[in-house]
PDB file of C-alpha atoms and ligand atoms in Angstrom:
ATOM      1  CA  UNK U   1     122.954  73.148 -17.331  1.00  0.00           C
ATOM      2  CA  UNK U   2     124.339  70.404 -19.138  1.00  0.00           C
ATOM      3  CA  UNK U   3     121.444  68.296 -20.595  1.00  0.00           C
ATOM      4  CA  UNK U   4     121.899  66.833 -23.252  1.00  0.00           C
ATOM      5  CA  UNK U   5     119.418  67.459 -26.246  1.00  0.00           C
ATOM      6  CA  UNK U   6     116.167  65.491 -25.372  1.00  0.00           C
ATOM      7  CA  UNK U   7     116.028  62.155 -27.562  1.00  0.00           C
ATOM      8  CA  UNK U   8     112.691  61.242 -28.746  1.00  0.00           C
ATOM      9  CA  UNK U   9     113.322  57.606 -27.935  1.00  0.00           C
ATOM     10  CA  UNK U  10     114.214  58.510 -24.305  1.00  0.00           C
ATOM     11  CA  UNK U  11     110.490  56.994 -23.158  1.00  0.00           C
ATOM     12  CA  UNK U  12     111.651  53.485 -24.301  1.00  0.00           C
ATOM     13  CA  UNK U  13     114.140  53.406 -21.795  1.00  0.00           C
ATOM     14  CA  UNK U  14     113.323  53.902 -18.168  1.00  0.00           C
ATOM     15  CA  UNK U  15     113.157  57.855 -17.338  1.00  0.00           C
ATOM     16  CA  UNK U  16     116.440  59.037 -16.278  1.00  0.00           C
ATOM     17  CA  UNK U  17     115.158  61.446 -13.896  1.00  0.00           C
ATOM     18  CA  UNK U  18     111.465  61.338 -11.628  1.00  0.00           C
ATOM     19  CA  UNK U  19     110.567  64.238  -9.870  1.00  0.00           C
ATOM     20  CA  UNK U  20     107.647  63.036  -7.115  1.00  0.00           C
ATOM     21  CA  UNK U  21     105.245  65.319  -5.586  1.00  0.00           C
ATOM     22  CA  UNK U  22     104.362  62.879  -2.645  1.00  0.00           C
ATOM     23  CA  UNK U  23     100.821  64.072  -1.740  1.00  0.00           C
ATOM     24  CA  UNK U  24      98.244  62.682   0.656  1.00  0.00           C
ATOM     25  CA  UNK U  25      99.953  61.662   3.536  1.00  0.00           C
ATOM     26  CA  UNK U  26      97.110  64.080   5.700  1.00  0.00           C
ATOM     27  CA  UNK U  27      94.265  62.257   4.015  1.00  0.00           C
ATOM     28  CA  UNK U  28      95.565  58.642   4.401  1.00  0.00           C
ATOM     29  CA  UNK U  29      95.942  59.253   8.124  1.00  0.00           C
ATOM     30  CA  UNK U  30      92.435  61.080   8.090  1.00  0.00           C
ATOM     31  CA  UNK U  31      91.022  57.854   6.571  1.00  0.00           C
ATOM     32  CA  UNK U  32      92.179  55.440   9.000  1.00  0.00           C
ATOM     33  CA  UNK U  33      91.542  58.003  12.227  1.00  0.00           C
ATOM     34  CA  UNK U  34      95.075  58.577  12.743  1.00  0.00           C
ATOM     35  CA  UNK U  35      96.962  61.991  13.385  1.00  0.00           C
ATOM     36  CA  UNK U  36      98.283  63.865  10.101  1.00  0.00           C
ATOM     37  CA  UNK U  37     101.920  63.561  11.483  1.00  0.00           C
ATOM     38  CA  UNK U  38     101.185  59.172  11.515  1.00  0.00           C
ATOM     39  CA  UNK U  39     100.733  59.934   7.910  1.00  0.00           C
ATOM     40  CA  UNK U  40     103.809  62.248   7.406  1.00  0.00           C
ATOM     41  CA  UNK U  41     105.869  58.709   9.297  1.00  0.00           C
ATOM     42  CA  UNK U  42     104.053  56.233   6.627  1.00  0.00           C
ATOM     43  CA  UNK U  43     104.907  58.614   3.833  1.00  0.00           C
ATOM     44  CA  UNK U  44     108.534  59.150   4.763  1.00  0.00           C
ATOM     45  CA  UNK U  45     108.738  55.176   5.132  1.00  0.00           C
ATOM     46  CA  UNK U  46     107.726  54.455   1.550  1.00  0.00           C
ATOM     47  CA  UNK U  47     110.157  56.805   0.394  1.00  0.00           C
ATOM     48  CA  UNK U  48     113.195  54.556   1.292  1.00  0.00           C
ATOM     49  CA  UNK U  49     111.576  51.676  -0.903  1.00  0.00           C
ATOM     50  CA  UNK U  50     110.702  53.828  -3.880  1.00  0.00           C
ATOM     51  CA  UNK U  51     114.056  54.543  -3.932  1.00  0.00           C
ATOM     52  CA  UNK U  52     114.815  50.941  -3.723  1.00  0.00           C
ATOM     53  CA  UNK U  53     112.527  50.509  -6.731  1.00  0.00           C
ATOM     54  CA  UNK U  54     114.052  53.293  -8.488  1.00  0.00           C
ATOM     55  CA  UNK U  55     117.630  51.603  -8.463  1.00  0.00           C
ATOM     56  CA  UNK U  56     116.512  48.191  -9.841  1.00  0.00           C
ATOM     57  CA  UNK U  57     114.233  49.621 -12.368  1.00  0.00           C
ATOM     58  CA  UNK U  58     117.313  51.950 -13.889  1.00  0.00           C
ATOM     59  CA  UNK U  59     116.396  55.098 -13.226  1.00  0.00           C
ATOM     60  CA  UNK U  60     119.493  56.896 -11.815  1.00  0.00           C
ATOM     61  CA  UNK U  61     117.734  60.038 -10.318  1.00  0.00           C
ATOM     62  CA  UNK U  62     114.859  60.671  -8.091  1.00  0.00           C
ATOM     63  CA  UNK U  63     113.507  64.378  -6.907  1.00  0.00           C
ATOM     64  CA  UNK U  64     111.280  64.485  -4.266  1.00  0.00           C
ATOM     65  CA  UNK U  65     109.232  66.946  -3.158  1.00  0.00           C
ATOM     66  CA  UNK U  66     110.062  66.790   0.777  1.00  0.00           C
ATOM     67  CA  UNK U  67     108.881  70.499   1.845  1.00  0.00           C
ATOM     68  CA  UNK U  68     108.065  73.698  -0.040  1.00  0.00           C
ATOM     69  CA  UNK U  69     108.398  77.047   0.578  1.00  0.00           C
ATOM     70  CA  UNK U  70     104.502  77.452   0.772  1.00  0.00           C
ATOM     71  CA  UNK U  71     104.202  74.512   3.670  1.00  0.00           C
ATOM     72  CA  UNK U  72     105.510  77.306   6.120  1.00  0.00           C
ATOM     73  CA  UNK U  73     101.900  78.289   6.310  1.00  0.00           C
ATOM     74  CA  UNK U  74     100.909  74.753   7.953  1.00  0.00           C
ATOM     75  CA  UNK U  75     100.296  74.506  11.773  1.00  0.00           C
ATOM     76  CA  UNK U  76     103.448  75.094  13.831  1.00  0.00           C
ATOM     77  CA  UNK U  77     103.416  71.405  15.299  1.00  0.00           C
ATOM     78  CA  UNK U  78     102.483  69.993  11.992  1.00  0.00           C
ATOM     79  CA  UNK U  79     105.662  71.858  10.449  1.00  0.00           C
ATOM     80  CA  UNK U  80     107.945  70.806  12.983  1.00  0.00           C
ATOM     81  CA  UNK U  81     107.297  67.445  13.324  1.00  0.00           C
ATOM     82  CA  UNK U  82     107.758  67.238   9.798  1.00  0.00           C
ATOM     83  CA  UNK U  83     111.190  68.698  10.611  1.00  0.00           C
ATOM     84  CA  UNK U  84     112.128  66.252  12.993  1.00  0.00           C
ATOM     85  CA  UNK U  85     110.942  63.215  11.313  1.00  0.00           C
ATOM     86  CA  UNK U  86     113.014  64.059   8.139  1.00  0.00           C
ATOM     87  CA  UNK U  87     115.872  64.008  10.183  1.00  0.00           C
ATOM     88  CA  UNK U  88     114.980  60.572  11.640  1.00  0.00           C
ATOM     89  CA  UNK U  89     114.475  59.091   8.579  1.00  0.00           C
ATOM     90  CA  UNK U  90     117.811  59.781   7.559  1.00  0.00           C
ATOM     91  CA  UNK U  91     119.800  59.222  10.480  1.00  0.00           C
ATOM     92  CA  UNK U  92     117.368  55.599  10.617  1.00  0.00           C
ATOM     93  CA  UNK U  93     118.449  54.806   6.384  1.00  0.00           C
ATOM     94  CA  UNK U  94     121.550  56.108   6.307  1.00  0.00           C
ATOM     95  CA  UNK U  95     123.421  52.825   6.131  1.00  0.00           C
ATOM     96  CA  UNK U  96     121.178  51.718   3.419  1.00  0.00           C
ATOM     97  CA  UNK U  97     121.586  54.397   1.485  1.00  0.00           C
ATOM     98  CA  UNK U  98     125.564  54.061   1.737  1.00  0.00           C
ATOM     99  CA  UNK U  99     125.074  50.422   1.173  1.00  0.00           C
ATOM    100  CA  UNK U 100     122.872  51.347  -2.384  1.00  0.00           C
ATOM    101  CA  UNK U 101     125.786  54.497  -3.358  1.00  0.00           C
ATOM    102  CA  UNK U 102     123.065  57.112  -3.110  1.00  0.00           C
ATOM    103  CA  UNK U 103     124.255  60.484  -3.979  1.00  0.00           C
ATOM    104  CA  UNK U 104     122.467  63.225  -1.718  1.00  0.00           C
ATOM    105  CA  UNK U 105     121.512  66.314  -3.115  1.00  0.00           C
ATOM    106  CA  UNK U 106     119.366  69.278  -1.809  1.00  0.00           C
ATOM    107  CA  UNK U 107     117.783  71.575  -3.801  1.00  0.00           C
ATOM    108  CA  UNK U 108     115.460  75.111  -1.899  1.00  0.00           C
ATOM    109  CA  UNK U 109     116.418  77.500   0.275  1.00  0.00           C
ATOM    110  CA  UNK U 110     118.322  75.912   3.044  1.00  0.00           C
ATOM    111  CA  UNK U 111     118.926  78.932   4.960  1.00  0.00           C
ATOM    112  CA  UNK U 112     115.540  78.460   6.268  1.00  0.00           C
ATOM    113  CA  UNK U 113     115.940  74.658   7.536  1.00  0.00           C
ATOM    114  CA  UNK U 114     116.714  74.089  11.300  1.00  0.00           C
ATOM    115  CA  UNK U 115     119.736  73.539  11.780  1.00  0.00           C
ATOM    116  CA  UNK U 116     119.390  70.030  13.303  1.00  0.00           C
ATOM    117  CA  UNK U 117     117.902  68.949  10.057  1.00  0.00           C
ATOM    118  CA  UNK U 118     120.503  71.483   7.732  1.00  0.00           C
ATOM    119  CA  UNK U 119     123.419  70.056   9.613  1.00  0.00           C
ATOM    120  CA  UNK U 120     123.342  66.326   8.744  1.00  0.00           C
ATOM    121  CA  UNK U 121     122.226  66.463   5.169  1.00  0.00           C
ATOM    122  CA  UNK U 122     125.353  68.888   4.778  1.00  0.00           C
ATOM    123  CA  UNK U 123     127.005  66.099   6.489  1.00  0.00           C
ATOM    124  CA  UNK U 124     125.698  63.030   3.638  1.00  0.00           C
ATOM    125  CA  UNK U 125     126.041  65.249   0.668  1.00  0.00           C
ATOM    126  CA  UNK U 126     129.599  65.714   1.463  1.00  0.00           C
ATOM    127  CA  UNK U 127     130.051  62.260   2.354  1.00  0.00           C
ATOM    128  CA  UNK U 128     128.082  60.441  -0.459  1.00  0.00           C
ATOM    129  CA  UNK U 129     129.675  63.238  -3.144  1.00  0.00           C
ATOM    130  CA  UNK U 130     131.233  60.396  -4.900  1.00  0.00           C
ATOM    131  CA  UNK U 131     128.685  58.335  -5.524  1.00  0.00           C
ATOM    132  CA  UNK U 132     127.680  58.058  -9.008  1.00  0.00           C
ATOM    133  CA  UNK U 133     124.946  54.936  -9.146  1.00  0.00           C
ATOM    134  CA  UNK U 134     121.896  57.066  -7.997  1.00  0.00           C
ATOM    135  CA  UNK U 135     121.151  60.597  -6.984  1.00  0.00           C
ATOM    136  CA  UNK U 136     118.898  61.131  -4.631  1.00  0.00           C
ATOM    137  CA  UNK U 137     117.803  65.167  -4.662  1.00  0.00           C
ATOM    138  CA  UNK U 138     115.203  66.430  -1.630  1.00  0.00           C
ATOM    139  CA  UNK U 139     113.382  69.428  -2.266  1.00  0.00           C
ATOM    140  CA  UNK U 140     113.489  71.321   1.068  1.00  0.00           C
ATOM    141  CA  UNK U 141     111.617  74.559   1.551  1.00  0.00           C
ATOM    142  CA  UNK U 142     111.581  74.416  -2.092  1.00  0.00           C
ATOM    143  CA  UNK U 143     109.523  76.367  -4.440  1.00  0.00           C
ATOM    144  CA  UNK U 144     110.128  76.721  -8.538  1.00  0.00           C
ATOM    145  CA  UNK U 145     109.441  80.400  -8.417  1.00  0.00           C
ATOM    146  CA  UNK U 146     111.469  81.605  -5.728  1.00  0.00           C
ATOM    147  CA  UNK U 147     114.338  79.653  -7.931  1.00  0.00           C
ATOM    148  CA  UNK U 148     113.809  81.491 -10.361  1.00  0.00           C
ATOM    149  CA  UNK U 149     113.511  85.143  -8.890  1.00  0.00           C
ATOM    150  CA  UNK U 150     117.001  83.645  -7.292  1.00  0.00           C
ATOM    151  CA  UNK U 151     118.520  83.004 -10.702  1.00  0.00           C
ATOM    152  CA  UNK U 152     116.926  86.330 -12.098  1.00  0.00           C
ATOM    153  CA  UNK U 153     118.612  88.124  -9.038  1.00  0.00           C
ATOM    154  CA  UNK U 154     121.917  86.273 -10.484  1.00  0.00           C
ATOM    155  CA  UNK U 155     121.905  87.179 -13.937  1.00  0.00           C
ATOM    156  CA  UNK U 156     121.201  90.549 -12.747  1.00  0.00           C
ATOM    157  CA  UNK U 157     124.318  90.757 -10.468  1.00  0.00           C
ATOM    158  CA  UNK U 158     126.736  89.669 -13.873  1.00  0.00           C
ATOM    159  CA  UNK U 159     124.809  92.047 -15.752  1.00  0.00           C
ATOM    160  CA  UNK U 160     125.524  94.939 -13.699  1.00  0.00           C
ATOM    161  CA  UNK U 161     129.106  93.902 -13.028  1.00  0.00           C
ATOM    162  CA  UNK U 162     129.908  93.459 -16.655  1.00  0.00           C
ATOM    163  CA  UNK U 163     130.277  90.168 -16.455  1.00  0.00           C
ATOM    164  CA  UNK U 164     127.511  89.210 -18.470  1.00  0.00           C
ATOM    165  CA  UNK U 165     126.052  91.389 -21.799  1.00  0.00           C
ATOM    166  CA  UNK U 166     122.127  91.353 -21.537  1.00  0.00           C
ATOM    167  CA  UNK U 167     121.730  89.998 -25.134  1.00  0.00           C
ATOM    168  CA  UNK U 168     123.754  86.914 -23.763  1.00  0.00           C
ATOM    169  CA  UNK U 169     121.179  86.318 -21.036  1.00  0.00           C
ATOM    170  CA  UNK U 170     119.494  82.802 -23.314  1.00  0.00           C
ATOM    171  CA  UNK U 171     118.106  79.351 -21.784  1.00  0.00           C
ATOM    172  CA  UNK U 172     121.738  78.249 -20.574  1.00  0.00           C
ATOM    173  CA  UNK U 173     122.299  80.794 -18.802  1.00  0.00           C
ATOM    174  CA  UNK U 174     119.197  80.921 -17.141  1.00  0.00           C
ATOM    175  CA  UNK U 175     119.778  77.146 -16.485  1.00  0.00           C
ATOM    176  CA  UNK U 176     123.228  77.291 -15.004  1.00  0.00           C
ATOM    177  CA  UNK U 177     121.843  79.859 -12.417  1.00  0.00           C
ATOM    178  CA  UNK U 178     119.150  77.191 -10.507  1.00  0.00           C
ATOM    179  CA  UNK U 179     119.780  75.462  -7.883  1.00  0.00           C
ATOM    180  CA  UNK U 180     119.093  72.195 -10.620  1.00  0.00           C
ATOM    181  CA  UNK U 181     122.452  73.343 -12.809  1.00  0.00           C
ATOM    182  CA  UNK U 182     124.164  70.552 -13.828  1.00  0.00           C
ATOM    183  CA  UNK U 183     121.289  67.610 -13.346  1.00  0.00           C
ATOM    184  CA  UNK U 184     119.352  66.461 -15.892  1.00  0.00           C
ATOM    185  CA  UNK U 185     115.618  67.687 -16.648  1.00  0.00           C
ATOM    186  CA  UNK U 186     112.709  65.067 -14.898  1.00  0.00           C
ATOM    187  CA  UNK U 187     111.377  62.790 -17.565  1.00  0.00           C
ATOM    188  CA  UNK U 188     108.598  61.876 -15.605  1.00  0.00           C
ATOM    189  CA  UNK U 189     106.955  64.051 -12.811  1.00  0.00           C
ATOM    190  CA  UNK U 190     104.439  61.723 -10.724  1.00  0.00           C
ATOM    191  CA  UNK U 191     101.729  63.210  -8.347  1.00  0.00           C
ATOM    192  CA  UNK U 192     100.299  61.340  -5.685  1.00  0.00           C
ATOM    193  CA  UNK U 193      96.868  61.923  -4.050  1.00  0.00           C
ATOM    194  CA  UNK U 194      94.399  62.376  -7.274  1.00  0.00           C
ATOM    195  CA  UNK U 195      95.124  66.321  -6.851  1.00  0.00           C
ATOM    196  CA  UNK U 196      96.271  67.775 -10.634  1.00  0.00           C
ATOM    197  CA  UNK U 197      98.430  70.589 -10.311  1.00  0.00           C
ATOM    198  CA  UNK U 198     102.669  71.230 -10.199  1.00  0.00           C
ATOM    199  CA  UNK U 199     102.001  72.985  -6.873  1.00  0.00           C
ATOM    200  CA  UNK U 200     105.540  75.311  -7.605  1.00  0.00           C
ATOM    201  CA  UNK U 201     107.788  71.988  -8.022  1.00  0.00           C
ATOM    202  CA  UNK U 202     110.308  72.119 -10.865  1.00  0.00           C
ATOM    203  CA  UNK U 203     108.017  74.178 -13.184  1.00  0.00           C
ATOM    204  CA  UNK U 204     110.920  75.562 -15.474  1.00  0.00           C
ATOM    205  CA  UNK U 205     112.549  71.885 -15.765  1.00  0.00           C
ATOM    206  CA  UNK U 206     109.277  70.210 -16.312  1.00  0.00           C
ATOM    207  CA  UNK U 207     108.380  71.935 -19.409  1.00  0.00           C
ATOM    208  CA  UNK U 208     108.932  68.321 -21.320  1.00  0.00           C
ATOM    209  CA  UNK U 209     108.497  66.043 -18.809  1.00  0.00           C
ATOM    210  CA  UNK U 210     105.350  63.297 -18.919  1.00  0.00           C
ATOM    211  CA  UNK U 211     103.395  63.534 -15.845  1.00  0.00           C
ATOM    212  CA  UNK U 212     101.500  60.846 -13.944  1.00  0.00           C
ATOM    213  CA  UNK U 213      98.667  61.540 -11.770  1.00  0.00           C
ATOM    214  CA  UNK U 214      97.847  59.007  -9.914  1.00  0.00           C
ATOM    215  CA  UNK U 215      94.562  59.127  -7.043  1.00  0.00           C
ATOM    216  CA  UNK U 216      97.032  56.869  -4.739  1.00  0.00           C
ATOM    217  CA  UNK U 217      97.989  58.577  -1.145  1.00  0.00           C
ATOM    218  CA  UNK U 218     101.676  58.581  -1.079  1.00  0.00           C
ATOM    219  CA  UNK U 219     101.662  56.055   2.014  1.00  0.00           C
ATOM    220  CA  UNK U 220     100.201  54.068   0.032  1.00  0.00           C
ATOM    221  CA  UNK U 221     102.823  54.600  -3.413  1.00  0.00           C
ATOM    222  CA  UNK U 222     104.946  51.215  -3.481  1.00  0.00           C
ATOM    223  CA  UNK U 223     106.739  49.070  -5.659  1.00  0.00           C
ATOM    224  CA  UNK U 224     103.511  48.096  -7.510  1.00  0.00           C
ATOM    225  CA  UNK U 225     102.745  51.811  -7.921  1.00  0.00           C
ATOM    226  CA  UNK U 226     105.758  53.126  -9.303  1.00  0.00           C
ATOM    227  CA  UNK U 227     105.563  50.337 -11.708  1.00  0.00           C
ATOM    228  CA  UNK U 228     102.348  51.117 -12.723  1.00  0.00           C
ATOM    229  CA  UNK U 229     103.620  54.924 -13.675  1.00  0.00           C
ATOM    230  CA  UNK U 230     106.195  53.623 -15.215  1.00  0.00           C
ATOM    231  CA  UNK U 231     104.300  51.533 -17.325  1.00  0.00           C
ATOM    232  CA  UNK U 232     102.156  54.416 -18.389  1.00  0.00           C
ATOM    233  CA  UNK U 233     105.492  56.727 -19.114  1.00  0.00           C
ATOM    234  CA  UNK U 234     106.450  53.551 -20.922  1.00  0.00           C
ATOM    235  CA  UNK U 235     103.312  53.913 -23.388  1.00  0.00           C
ATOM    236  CA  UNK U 236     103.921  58.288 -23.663  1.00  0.00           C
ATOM    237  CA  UNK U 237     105.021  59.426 -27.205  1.00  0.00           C
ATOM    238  CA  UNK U 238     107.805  61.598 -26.608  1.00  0.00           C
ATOM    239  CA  UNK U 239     107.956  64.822 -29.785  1.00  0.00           C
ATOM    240  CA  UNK U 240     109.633  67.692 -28.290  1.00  0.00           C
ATOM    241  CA  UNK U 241     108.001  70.095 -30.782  1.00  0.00           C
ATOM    242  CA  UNK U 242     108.820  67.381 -33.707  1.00  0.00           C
ATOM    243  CA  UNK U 243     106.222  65.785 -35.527  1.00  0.00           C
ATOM    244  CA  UNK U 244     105.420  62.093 -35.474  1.00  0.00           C
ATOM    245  CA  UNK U 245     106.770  61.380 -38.545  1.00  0.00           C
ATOM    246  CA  UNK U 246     109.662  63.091 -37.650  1.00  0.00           C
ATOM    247  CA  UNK U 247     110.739  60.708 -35.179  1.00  0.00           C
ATOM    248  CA  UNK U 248     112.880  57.889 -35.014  1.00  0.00           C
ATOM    249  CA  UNK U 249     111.162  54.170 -35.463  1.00  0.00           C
ATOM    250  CA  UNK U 250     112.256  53.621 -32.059  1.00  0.00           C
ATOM    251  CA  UNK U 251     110.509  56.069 -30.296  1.00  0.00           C
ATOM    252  CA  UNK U 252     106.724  55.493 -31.884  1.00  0.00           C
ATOM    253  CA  UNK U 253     104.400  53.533 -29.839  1.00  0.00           C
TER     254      UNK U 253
HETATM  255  C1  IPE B 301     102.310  65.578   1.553  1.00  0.00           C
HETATM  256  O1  IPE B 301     101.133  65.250   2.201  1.00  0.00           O
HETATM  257  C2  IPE B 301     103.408  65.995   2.481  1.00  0.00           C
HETATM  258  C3  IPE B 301     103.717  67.436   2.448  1.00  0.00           C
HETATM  259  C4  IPE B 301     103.184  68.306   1.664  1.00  0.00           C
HETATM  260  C5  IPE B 301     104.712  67.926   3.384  1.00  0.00           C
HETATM  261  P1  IPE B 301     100.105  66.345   2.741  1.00  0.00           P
HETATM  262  O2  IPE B 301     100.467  66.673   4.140  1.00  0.00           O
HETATM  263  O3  IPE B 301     100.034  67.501   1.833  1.00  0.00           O
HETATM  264  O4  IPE B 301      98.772  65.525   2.715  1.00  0.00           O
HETATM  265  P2  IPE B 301      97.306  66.084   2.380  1.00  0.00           P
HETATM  266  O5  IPE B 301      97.375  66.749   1.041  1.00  0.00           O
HETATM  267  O6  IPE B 301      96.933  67.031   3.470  1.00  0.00           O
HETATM  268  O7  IPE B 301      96.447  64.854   2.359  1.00  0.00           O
HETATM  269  C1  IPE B 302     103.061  69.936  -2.426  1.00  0.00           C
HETATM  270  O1  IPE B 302     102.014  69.408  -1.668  1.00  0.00           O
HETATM  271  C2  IPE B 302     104.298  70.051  -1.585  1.00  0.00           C
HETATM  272  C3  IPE B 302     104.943  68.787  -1.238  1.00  0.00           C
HETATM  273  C4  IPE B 302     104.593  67.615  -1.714  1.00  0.00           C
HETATM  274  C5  IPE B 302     106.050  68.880  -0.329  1.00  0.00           C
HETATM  275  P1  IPE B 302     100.946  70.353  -0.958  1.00  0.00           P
HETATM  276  O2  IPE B 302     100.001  69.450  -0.262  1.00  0.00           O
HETATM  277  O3  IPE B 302     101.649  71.364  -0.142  1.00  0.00           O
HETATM  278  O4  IPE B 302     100.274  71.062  -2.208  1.00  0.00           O
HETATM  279  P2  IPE B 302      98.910  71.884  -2.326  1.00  0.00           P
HETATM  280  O5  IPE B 302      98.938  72.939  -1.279  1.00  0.00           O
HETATM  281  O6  IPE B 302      97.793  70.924  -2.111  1.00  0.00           O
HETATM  282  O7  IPE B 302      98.910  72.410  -3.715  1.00  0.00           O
HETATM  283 MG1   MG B 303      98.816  67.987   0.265  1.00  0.00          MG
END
C-alpha cells in the first residue's frame, strides 16, 4: 500500500482516515420498545450526517463497519432487512452524496452480497470513481481475518508461480494484497455502544491507530459525538515506537 510513513504530528491535524464500528443499534431500539430492525433505520440515518460532519471537519476518509462476515449468524429476517435497508439508504442519499463528491468504496467479500444490494454499489463506485474530496469505504460482509487468509492465499499463488521469491514476501507486500491496498491506514478507529473490542474490523491496519470507545448507541452518534472523539484524538500523543523526546515540538501535547 502506499502510506506514507506515519508523522508523529499527524494527531494535530484532523485524522485522515476513521474507521467506525457503529454498534448498538439493537439496544437503542430495545430501550425505547422498538423492533431491532427500527434501530438498524436510525443507525443507517445518522450515518449520512456523520459523513456530513466528516467533510467539514477535514477528514477525507471514513470506514464503516456496515456488515461482517460473522453477522451471517444473526436471525434470517434480522439479516435481510439489514440487506434491504442498506440499499435504501443509498438509493434515498445518493444525490447528496454526488452533491458532497463522495468517493464509494467497498471493502469484504462481495461475492456473498445479494445481488440487489451488490448491483448498485457497483453502480456508485464506478460512477463516483473520480471523486477525490472524500472517500467513503463500507465494510460489507467484512471481516479482518478472512482478508488476510485472502492475501496469504495471494502471496502464495506468486510464490508458487515464480512470481514472487519467499524472502521478498515483507509488510508491502502483504499490504498491496488487502482489499485496503492503496488507502491510507485509520488514524482513529471509534466504537460505539460502550462494548471494547475490534470485533475482526481492520485489525492489520489498526495496529497505530487511536481508538475511541465511546458508551453512545450509534443512533444516537451525531455531530456532537464525533466531535467529542475528535476532541479526545485531538489530545492522543502519537510515538510510533519513538520516544517522546524524539518527537517533533509539534506533535507533544
Ligand atoms: C450494529 O448494531 C449493527 C450491526 C452489527 C449490523 P447491533 O445490531 O450490533 O446492535 P446491538 O449490539 O445488538 O445493540
Ligand atoms: C460489529 O458489531 C460488526 C458491525 C458493526 C457491522 P457486532 O455487534 O457484530 O459485534 P460483536 O458481535 O458484539 O462483537
Ligand atoms: Mg452489536
Amino acid at each position: 500500500m502506499s502510506t506514507p510513513a506515519p508523522s508523529p504530528a499527524a494527531n494535530h491535524v484532523p485524522p485522515r482516515h476513521i474507521g467506525i464500528i457503529r454498534d448498538g443499534n439493537g439496544r437503542w431500539a430495545a430501550a425505547k420498545g422498538l423492533p431491532r430492525l427500527e434501530g438498524h433505520r436510525r443507525g443507517a440515518e445518522r450515518l449520512i450526517e456523520v459523513i456530513d460532519a466528516c467533510i467539514d471537519d477535514g477528514v477525507s476518509m471514513l470506514t464503516v463497519f456496515a456488515f461482517s462476515a460473522e453477522n451471517w449468524k444473526r436471525p434470517l429476517d434480522e439479516v435481510s432487512g439489514l440487506f434491504k435497508l442498506g440499499e435504501w439508504i443509498l438509493r434515498a442519499h445518493l444525490s447528496r452524496l454526488e452533491k458532497r463528491k463522495v468517493r464509494l468504496r467497498v471493502i469484504g467479500d462481495m461475492t456473498g452480497v445479494p445481488e440487489f444490494v451488490r448491483r448498485p454499489l457497483e453502480d456508485v463506485m464506478k460512477s463516483s470513481r473520480d471523486n477525490t474530496a472524500f472517500t467513503l469505504v463500507v465494510a460489507l460482509n467484512y471481516g479482518a481475518r478472512q482478508e488476510m487468509a485472502a492475501a496469504a492465499q495471494a502471496l502464495a499463488a506468486d510464490v508458487a508461480a515464480g512470481r514472487l521469491a519467499p524472502e521478498k514476501v515483507d509488510w508491502p507486500a502483504v499490504e498491496a494484497r488487502l482489499q485496503t491496498a492503496g488507502m491510507p491506514d485509520p488514524d482513529l478507529i471509534i466504537r460505539t455502544s460502550g462494548e471494547f473490542r475490534l470485533s475482526n474490523f481492520l485489525l492489520l491496519q489498526s495496529a497505530y491507530a487511536e481508538i475511541v470507545f465511546t458508551s453512545v448507541f450509534w443512533p444516537d452518534f451525531d455531530k456532537a459525538q464525533l466531535r467529542l472523539a475528535l476532541a479526545e484524538y485531538a489530545k492522543r500523543e502519537r510515538r510510533f515506537g519513538q520516544t517522546r523526546e524524539q518527537l517533533p515540538p509539534s506533535a507533544l501535547r
